[in-house]
Coordinates of C-alpha atoms in Angstrom, one line a residue:
M15 CA 41.5 -35.0 -135.4
Q16 CA 40.9 -38.6 -136.3
Q17 CA 37.5 -39.2 -138.0
W18 CA 34.9 -41.5 -136.5
P19 CA 34.6 -45.0 -138.0
N20 CA 31.6 -45.7 -140.2
S21 CA 29.9 -47.7 -137.5
P22 CA 28.7 -45.4 -134.8
Q23 CA 29.3 -47.9 -132.0
K24 CA 33.0 -48.3 -132.8
T25 CA 35.6 -46.7 -130.7
K26 CA 38.4 -44.3 -131.8
Q27 CA 41.6 -43.2 -130.2
V28 CA 42.6 -39.6 -129.8
T29 CA 46.1 -38.5 -128.8
N30 CA 46.9 -35.1 -127.3
T31 CA 49.9 -33.3 -125.8
F32 CA 49.2 -30.5 -123.3
S33 CA 52.1 -28.1 -123.4
D34 CA 50.7 -25.0 -124.9
G35 CA 49.8 -23.3 -121.6
I36 CA 46.5 -21.9 -120.3
N37 CA 44.2 -19.9 -122.4
Q38 CA 41.6 -17.5 -120.9
S39 CA 41.0 -15.4 -124.0
V40 CA 38.1 -17.4 -125.4
E41 CA 35.5 -19.9 -124.1
S42 CA 36.9 -23.1 -122.9
I43 CA 35.4 -25.2 -125.8
E44 CA 37.2 -22.9 -128.3
I45 CA 40.8 -23.2 -127.1
K46 CA 43.3 -25.6 -128.8
D47 CA 43.2 -29.2 -127.6
S48 CA 46.8 -28.8 -126.4
Q49 CA 45.9 -25.8 -124.2
L50 CA 44.5 -25.9 -120.7
T51 CA 41.8 -24.2 -118.7
A52 CA 43.8 -24.3 -115.5
A53 CA 47.3 -25.3 -114.5
V54 CA 49.8 -24.8 -111.7
N55 CA 53.5 -25.5 -111.3
V56 CA 54.0 -27.1 -114.8
D57 CA 55.6 -25.7 -117.9
S58 CA 56.7 -26.3 -121.5
F59 CA 60.5 -26.3 -121.1
L60 CA 60.6 -29.8 -122.7
Y61 CA 58.0 -29.1 -125.3
P62 CA 55.9 -30.9 -126.5
T63 CA 56.3 -32.8 -123.1
L64 CA 54.6 -31.2 -120.2
Q65 CA 56.8 -31.2 -117.1
V66 CA 56.5 -30.2 -113.5
A67 CA 58.4 -26.9 -113.2
D68 CA 61.8 -26.7 -111.5
G69 CA 62.0 -25.8 -107.9
H70 CA 64.1 -23.4 -105.9
T71 CA 66.3 -23.3 -102.7
I72 CA 67.0 -20.6 -100.2
L73 CA 70.2 -18.5 -100.7
S74 CA 69.7 -16.1 -97.8
Q75 CA 67.2 -14.9 -95.3
H76 CA 66.7 -11.2 -94.7
T77 CA 63.6 -9.3 -93.6
G78 CA 60.6 -7.6 -95.1
Y79 CA 59.2 -7.4 -98.6
I80 CA 62.2 -7.7 -101.0
N81 CA 61.5 -5.3 -103.9
R82 CA 65.0 -5.0 -105.4
L83 CA 67.7 -7.7 -105.9
F84 CA 71.0 -7.4 -107.7
K85 CA 74.8 -7.9 -107.5
F86 CA 77.5 -5.2 -107.4
L87 CA 81.2 -6.1 -107.5
G88 CA 80.2 -9.7 -106.9
V89 CA 78.3 -8.9 -103.7
W90 CA 74.6 -9.4 -103.2
Y91 CA 72.4 -6.4 -102.5
C92 CA 68.7 -6.1 -101.8
G93 CA 66.1 -3.5 -101.0
N94 CA 63.1 -3.6 -98.8
G95 CA 60.7 -1.1 -97.3
K96 CA 63.3 0.1 -94.8
G97 CA 66.5 0.3 -96.7
L98 CA 69.1 -0.9 -99.1
Y99 CA 71.4 -3.7 -97.8
K100 CA 74.4 -5.7 -98.9
L101 CA 75.3 -9.3 -97.9
T102 CA 78.5 -9.5 -95.8
G103 CA 79.2 -13.1 -95.0
S104 CA 75.9 -14.3 -93.7
S105 CA 74.6 -11.0 -92.5
W106 CA 72.8 -8.1 -94.3
V107 CA 74.4 -4.7 -93.6
A108 CA 72.7 -1.4 -94.3
V109 CA 74.0 0.7 -97.2
Y110 CA 71.3 3.2 -96.5
E111 CA 68.5 2.7 -94.0
Y112 CA 65.4 4.7 -92.8
S113 CA 64.1 4.7 -89.3
S114 CA 60.8 3.0 -90.3
A115 CA 59.6 0.7 -93.1
D116 CA 57.3 1.6 -95.9
N117 CA 56.3 -1.0 -98.6
N118 CA 55.9 1.8 -101.1
R119 CA 59.6 2.6 -100.9
L120 CA 60.7 0.9 -104.1
W121 CA 64.4 1.0 -104.9
D122 CA 66.0 1.5 -108.3
A123 CA 69.7 0.9 -108.9
A124 CA 72.2 1.0 -111.8
M125 CA 75.9 0.8 -112.5
F126 CA 77.6 3.4 -114.6
F127 CA 80.5 3.0 -117.1
D128 CA 83.0 0.4 -115.9
G129 CA 80.7 -1.0 -113.2
S130 CA 83.0 0.4 -110.4
K131 CA 80.2 2.5 -108.8
L132 CA 76.6 1.9 -107.9
Y133 CA 73.9 4.5 -108.0
F134 CA 70.5 4.2 -106.3
L135 CA 67.3 6.1 -105.4
D136 CA 63.8 5.4 -104.2
G137 CA 61.7 8.4 -105.4
S138 CA 62.4 10.7 -102.5
L139 CA 66.1 10.0 -101.7
Q140 CA 68.6 12.2 -103.5
L141 CA 70.6 10.1 -106.0
R142 CA 73.4 8.3 -104.2
Q143 CA 76.7 6.9 -105.3
Y144 CA 78.3 3.9 -103.6
D145 CA 81.7 2.3 -104.4
G146 CA 81.3 -0.7 -102.0
S147 CA 82.4 1.3 -98.9
S148 CA 81.8 5.0 -99.3
L149 CA 78.5 6.7 -99.9
T150 CA 78.2 10.0 -101.7
T151 CA 75.2 12.2 -102.4
M152 CA 74.9 13.5 -105.9
S153 CA 73.7 16.9 -104.7
S154 CA 73.1 18.5 -108.1
A155 CA 71.0 15.7 -109.5
P156 CA 67.3 16.4 -109.8
A157 CA 65.5 15.9 -106.5
N158 CA 62.8 13.3 -105.9
S159 CA 63.9 11.3 -109.0
K160 CA 62.1 7.9 -109.1
Y161 CA 63.3 6.3 -112.4
M162 CA 66.7 6.0 -113.9
T163 CA 68.6 4.4 -116.7
T164 CA 72.0 4.8 -118.5
H165 CA 72.5 5.3 -122.3
A166 CA 75.4 6.5 -124.4
N167 CA 77.5 7.2 -121.3
R168 CA 74.9 9.4 -119.6
F169 CA 72.5 9.0 -116.8
Y170 CA 68.8 9.7 -117.4
L171 CA 66.4 10.5 -114.5
A172 CA 62.7 11.1 -114.3
N173 CA 60.2 11.4 -111.4
S174 CA 56.5 10.9 -111.1
S175 CA 55.6 14.5 -110.3
D176 CA 56.7 16.4 -113.5
N177 CA 57.2 15.8 -117.2
L178 CA 61.0 16.3 -117.3
L179 CA 63.5 13.8 -118.6
S180 CA 66.9 14.9 -117.2
Y181 CA 70.3 13.8 -118.4
S182 CA 73.7 14.0 -116.8
G183 CA 77.0 15.2 -118.2
L184 CA 78.9 12.9 -120.5
R185 CA 80.7 10.2 -118.5
D186 CA 80.0 12.2 -115.2
A187 CA 77.1 11.0 -113.0
A188 CA 77.8 13.9 -110.6
D189 CA 77.4 16.6 -113.3
W190 CA 73.8 17.9 -113.7
T191 CA 74.5 21.6 -114.3
S192 CA 77.1 22.0 -117.1
T193 CA 75.8 23.5 -120.4
D194 CA 78.2 22.4 -123.1
K195 CA 76.0 21.3 -126.0
Y196 CA 78.1 18.1 -126.6
T197 CA 79.1 17.0 -123.1
G198 CA 76.8 19.0 -120.9
T199 CA 73.5 18.3 -119.1
G200 CA 69.9 19.2 -119.9
K201 CA 66.2 18.5 -119.5
I202 CA 63.7 17.4 -122.1
T203 CA 60.0 18.2 -121.6
V204 CA 57.8 15.2 -122.4
E205 CA 54.1 16.4 -122.5
T206 CA 50.9 14.5 -123.2
P207 CA 47.4 15.9 -123.7
D208 CA 46.1 14.1 -120.6
G209 CA 48.9 15.4 -118.4
E210 CA 50.1 11.9 -117.4
K211 CA 53.4 11.8 -115.4
P212 CA 56.2 9.3 -116.0
T213 CA 55.8 5.7 -114.9
G214 CA 59.0 4.1 -116.1
L215 CA 62.4 4.7 -117.9
V216 CA 64.7 2.3 -119.7
A217 CA 67.3 2.2 -122.4
Y218 CA 66.8 -0.4 -125.2
S219 CA 67.8 -0.9 -128.8
N220 CA 70.0 2.2 -128.9
H221 CA 67.3 4.6 -127.6
V222 CA 65.7 5.7 -124.4
L223 CA 62.1 4.9 -123.6
L224 CA 60.1 7.1 -121.2
F225 CA 56.8 5.5 -120.2
K226 CA 53.6 7.1 -119.0
K227 CA 50.5 5.2 -118.1
Y228 CA 49.0 5.3 -121.6
S229 CA 52.0 6.2 -123.8
M230 CA 55.6 5.3 -124.7
H231 CA 58.0 8.0 -125.8
K232 CA 61.2 7.2 -127.7
L233 CA 64.3 9.4 -127.4
F234 CA 67.1 9.0 -130.0
G235 CA 70.4 10.7 -130.1
E236 CA 73.4 11.3 -127.8
D237 CA 73.5 15.0 -127.0
S238 CA 71.6 18.2 -127.4
T239 CA 72.6 18.6 -131.0
N240 CA 70.9 15.4 -132.2
F241 CA 68.3 14.4 -129.6
N242 CA 65.0 13.5 -131.2
M243 CA 61.8 12.6 -129.3
T244 CA 59.5 10.7 -131.7
Q245 CA 55.7 10.8 -131.6
P246 CA 54.5 8.6 -128.8
Y247 CA 52.9 5.1 -129.2
G248 CA 49.6 4.7 -127.5
V249 CA 50.9 1.9 -125.2
G250 CA 51.8 2.7 -121.7
C251 CA 53.3 1.1 -118.6
I252 CA 51.9 0.8 -115.1
S253 CA 55.0 -0.5 -113.3
D254 CA 58.6 0.3 -114.1
R255 CA 59.5 -2.9 -112.1
S256 CA 57.8 -4.9 -114.8
I257 CA 60.1 -3.7 -117.5
V258 CA 62.5 -6.5 -118.5
A259 CA 64.8 -7.0 -121.4
T260 CA 65.6 -10.4 -123.0
R261 CA 67.9 -11.2 -125.9
D262 CA 65.3 -10.3 -128.5
S263 CA 62.7 -8.2 -126.9
L264 CA 61.7 -5.7 -124.2
F265 CA 58.6 -6.6 -122.0
W266 CA 56.5 -4.5 -119.7
L267 CA 53.1 -4.4 -118.1
G268 CA 50.6 -1.9 -119.5
P269 CA 47.2 -1.0 -118.0
D270 CA 45.5 -3.6 -120.3
G271 CA 48.1 -6.3 -120.5
F272 CA 51.7 -7.4 -120.9
Y273 CA 53.6 -6.2 -124.0
D274 CA 56.5 -7.4 -126.2
Y275 CA 58.6 -4.7 -128.0
M276 CA 61.4 -5.6 -130.4
G277 CA 62.7 -2.1 -130.9
G278 CA 61.3 -1.2 -134.3
S279 CA 57.6 -2.0 -134.8
A280 CA 54.8 -1.2 -132.5
P281 CA 54.5 -3.2 -129.2
T282 CA 52.4 -6.3 -129.2
K283 CA 50.2 -7.4 -126.4
I284 CA 50.9 -11.1 -125.5
S285 CA 48.8 -11.5 -122.3
D286 CA 45.3 -12.4 -123.7
P287 CA 45.7 -16.1 -122.6
I288 CA 46.0 -14.8 -119.0
R289 CA 43.2 -12.2 -119.4
N290 CA 41.5 -13.1 -116.1
Y291 CA 44.6 -12.4 -114.1
I292 CA 45.2 -9.1 -115.9
E293 CA 41.6 -8.0 -115.2
Q294 CA 42.1 -8.6 -111.5
I295 CA 45.1 -6.3 -111.1
N296 CA 44.8 -3.9 -108.2
M297 CA 45.5 -0.7 -110.1
A298 CA 46.1 1.3 -106.9
Y299 CA 49.1 -0.9 -106.3
A300 CA 50.0 -1.9 -109.8
H301 CA 53.4 -0.2 -109.5
H302 CA 54.4 -3.1 -107.3
C303 CA 54.0 -5.6 -110.2
V304 CA 57.4 -7.0 -111.2
A305 CA 59.0 -9.1 -114.0
G306 CA 62.2 -11.0 -114.6
T307 CA 63.7 -13.5 -116.9
D308 CA 65.9 -16.6 -116.9
G309 CA 66.5 -16.5 -120.6
R310 CA 63.8 -19.1 -121.5
F311 CA 60.9 -17.8 -119.5
V312 CA 59.7 -14.3 -118.5
Y313 CA 58.3 -14.3 -115.0
L314 CA 55.5 -11.8 -114.2
S315 CA 54.3 -11.2 -110.6
L316 CA 51.0 -9.3 -110.3
V317 CA 49.2 -7.5 -107.5
T318 CA 45.6 -8.8 -107.8
G319 CA 42.3 -8.4 -105.9
S320 CA 42.8 -6.5 -102.6
A321 CA 46.5 -7.3 -102.3
T322 CA 49.0 -4.4 -102.0
I323 CA 52.1 -6.3 -103.0
P324 CA 52.6 -9.2 -105.5
N325 CA 50.4 -12.2 -104.8
V326 CA 50.5 -14.1 -108.1
T327 CA 53.4 -15.3 -110.3
L328 CA 53.1 -16.6 -113.8
K329 CA 55.8 -17.5 -116.4
Y330 CA 55.8 -16.9 -120.2
D331 CA 57.7 -19.3 -122.5
L332 CA 59.7 -17.1 -124.9
Q333 CA 60.0 -19.9 -127.4
K334 CA 56.5 -21.4 -127.4
H335 CA 54.6 -18.3 -126.3
S336 CA 52.6 -20.1 -123.6
W337 CA 51.6 -19.0 -120.1
W338 CA 52.0 -21.0 -116.9
P339 CA 50.8 -20.0 -113.4
M340 CA 53.1 -20.9 -110.4
S341 CA 52.1 -21.4 -106.8
F342 CA 55.1 -19.4 -105.4
V343 CA 55.2 -15.6 -105.4
A344 CA 58.3 -13.7 -106.3
T345 CA 58.6 -10.0 -105.5
S346 CA 61.9 -9.2 -107.3
F347 CA 64.1 -11.0 -109.8
Y348 CA 67.8 -11.1 -110.8
L349 CA 69.5 -13.1 -113.4
D350 CA 73.1 -13.9 -112.5
G351 CA 74.7 -15.6 -115.5
Q352 CA 72.3 -18.4 -116.3
T353 CA 70.8 -18.7 -112.8
L354 CA 67.7 -16.9 -111.8
Y355 CA 67.3 -15.6 -108.2
F356 CA 64.2 -14.0 -106.7
G357 CA 63.1 -12.2 -103.5
T358 CA 59.9 -12.9 -101.5
A359 CA 57.5 -10.9 -99.4
D360 CA 59.0 -12.5 -96.2
G361 CA 62.6 -11.5 -96.8
K362 CA 63.9 -14.7 -98.5
I363 CA 66.4 -14.7 -101.4
M364 CA 65.7 -17.8 -103.5
K365 CA 67.9 -19.6 -106.1
A366 CA 66.0 -21.3 -109.0
G367 CA 66.7 -25.0 -109.6
G368 CA 66.1 -28.3 -107.9
S369 CA 63.2 -30.6 -107.6
T370 CA 61.4 -29.1 -104.6
Y371 CA 60.2 -25.7 -103.4
N372 CA 62.9 -25.1 -100.7
G373 CA 62.5 -28.7 -99.4
T374 CA 58.8 -29.0 -99.9
A375 CA 57.5 -31.4 -102.6
I376 CA 55.9 -29.5 -105.6
N377 CA 52.2 -29.9 -105.9
W378 CA 51.0 -29.5 -109.5
S379 CA 47.8 -29.9 -111.5
I380 CA 46.2 -29.3 -114.9
E381 CA 42.7 -29.2 -116.2
T382 CA 41.9 -29.8 -119.9
K383 CA 39.3 -28.1 -122.1
P384 CA 36.0 -29.8 -122.6
F385 CA 36.4 -32.4 -125.4
S386 CA 33.6 -33.3 -127.8
E387 CA 35.7 -35.3 -130.2
G388 CA 34.5 -33.3 -133.2
D389 CA 30.8 -34.1 -132.7
E390 CA 28.7 -31.9 -130.5
T391 CA 25.4 -33.5 -131.4
V392 CA 25.7 -36.9 -129.7
H393 CA 26.9 -38.4 -126.4
K394 CA 30.3 -40.1 -126.1
A395 CA 31.5 -42.6 -123.6
L396 CA 35.2 -42.4 -122.4
H397 CA 36.4 -46.0 -122.0
R398 CA 40.1 -46.0 -121.5
L399 CA 43.0 -43.6 -121.1
W400 CA 46.7 -44.2 -121.7
I401 CA 49.0 -41.8 -119.9
I402 CA 52.4 -41.7 -121.4
A403 CA 54.4 -40.3 -118.5
D404 CA 57.6 -40.4 -116.5
I405 CA 56.9 -40.3 -112.7
E406 CA 60.0 -39.9 -110.6
V407 CA 60.6 -42.1 -107.5
G408 CA 58.7 -40.6 -104.6
S409 CA 56.3 -38.6 -106.9
S410 CA 52.6 -39.2 -107.7
L411 CA 50.1 -38.7 -110.5
N412 CA 46.3 -38.8 -110.2
V413 CA 43.8 -38.8 -113.0
A414 CA 40.1 -37.8 -112.9
Y415 CA 37.4 -37.0 -115.4
A416 CA 34.2 -35.0 -115.4
G417 CA 31.3 -34.7 -117.8
G418 CA 30.0 -31.4 -119.1
T419 CA 31.8 -28.1 -119.9
E420 CA 32.4 -26.8 -116.4
G421 CA 31.9 -27.7 -112.7
V422 CA 34.0 -29.6 -110.2
A423 CA 32.3 -33.0 -110.0
W424 CA 35.5 -34.9 -110.7
T425 CA 35.6 -38.7 -110.6
T426 CA 39.0 -40.1 -109.7
A427 CA 40.0 -42.8 -112.2
S428 CA 43.5 -43.6 -111.1
T429 CA 46.1 -42.9 -108.4
M430 CA 49.8 -43.7 -109.0
N431 CA 52.3 -43.2 -106.1
N432 CA 56.0 -43.6 -106.1
G433 CA 56.9 -43.8 -109.8
T434 CA 59.9 -45.6 -111.4
G435 CA 61.6 -42.7 -113.0
Q436 CA 61.1 -44.3 -116.4
I437 CA 58.7 -43.5 -119.3
Q438 CA 55.6 -45.7 -119.0
S439 CA 52.4 -46.2 -120.9
I440 CA 49.9 -46.3 -118.1
K441 CA 46.5 -47.9 -119.0
I442 CA 43.6 -46.6 -117.1
P443 CA 40.1 -48.2 -117.4
V444 CA 37.4 -45.5 -117.1
I445 CA 33.8 -46.3 -116.2
V446 CA 31.3 -43.7 -117.4
R447 CA 27.8 -44.4 -116.1
T448 CA 26.1 -41.7 -118.2
P449 CA 27.7 -40.8 -121.5
E450 CA 28.2 -37.1 -122.0
T451 CA 28.4 -34.7 -125.0
W452 CA 31.5 -33.1 -123.4
Y453 CA 34.0 -34.3 -120.9
R454 CA 37.2 -33.0 -119.3
L455 CA 40.3 -34.5 -117.7
K456 CA 42.2 -33.4 -114.6
L457 CA 45.7 -34.6 -113.7
W458 CA 47.4 -33.7 -110.4
G459 CA 50.1 -34.9 -108.1
T460 CA 53.2 -34.2 -106.1
G461 CA 56.9 -34.2 -107.1
K462 CA 58.6 -34.3 -110.5
V463 CA 56.5 -35.8 -113.3
K464 CA 56.7 -35.5 -117.1
I465 CA 53.6 -36.1 -119.2
H466 CA 54.4 -36.9 -122.8
R467 CA 50.9 -37.5 -124.2
I468 CA 47.5 -38.8 -123.3
I469 CA 45.6 -41.3 -125.5
R470 CA 41.8 -41.4 -125.0
E471 CA 39.5 -44.2 -126.3
V472 CA 36.0 -43.0 -126.9
T473 CA 32.7 -44.5 -128.2
R474 CA 30.0 -42.4 -129.8
R475 CA 26.4 -43.1 -128.7
G476 CA 23.1 -42.3 -130.3
A477 CA 24.4 -41.3 -133.8

């Protein structure tokens, strides 16, 4: 930080960018100057420039809470509390449907081998095979399976009522009874001292991971002659729907936070900056939390407070390791090539991209940390701000300041409507009637805006 001039009455200029996300892990005065105490609908995609996040448009309208979304043979499929459906033309047609809806009916689906067949289950339904037209029951598969994955040309199944990890015959999803030690089936018992049952299952980095609430179990090998279950890590998972793989890591939601695992070393918790959100998770419905990725960000939707399905969505920058809250809520995710799609609680399938939220201008805001300009013993007066920003035509940017370390007594200093779409250095005179030891800034607006940096001119008083 720039030092004060020798004369205490002189002013100094301080320049900051604000693209390192929110930080709730420490007191607001301790976070980095480039971090924020609050933000919504902005992100660090253009780091170090802060930008309003991209929007989304509607792809299709279905019904109910969409808890699973994917493509099979180039056709869209989704699951809700009543059934699993595929998109035929502009209509959703049932692949499997119950007579009534249940939001706790969470679908899992996977393709096997060459991708010609789809397999799905929901925790009570016997494993089903679907080829795009015909539906077949895998009658010998373990009943009531809730979690599944594929690895080394086998299917693996687990449920939430016992400690068995079952695997199919080699290259045969219908075989769950053969006993050949190389190509046959089997069950592996995965016990823990506390008796916890499975909460998730995934294949990653050439091994299978079976999760329980407070532990992670790694299975190496390809058949009964070389299977090896390692000693568990003391890091668990509370929602199999939150398990998401990126190019470099596997992520999931544990009981105390969101974790990053690179396949070798122990998992690392990365969610301290969003601690307040994590602490509000409704653990009775935590299995509804869900995550997805677009390659640059990991999106995490949480069930907080008294909610029973996701009601908060945040995004994590894989490159800059920063967290950004969003105002929309996604209940399922699917990455198709380089385009992210997500489902919603009211049956919509959304396609990421664009400058609006399905036709509605994006409302955004940020709040900075309390600044003391390196001296917490005297009052300072904030005289001028320069906002280096790009405000698109039809968009707006507002600036306010407040004294002290907290509170909502904001004084609006400037309002700019209908920008030019070009980078500008916007000079804002600020009148501070009573100088403060600490002061904060708030910026908010509507539409697409990029904030490159903010320059503050400050005078020290009473030194």
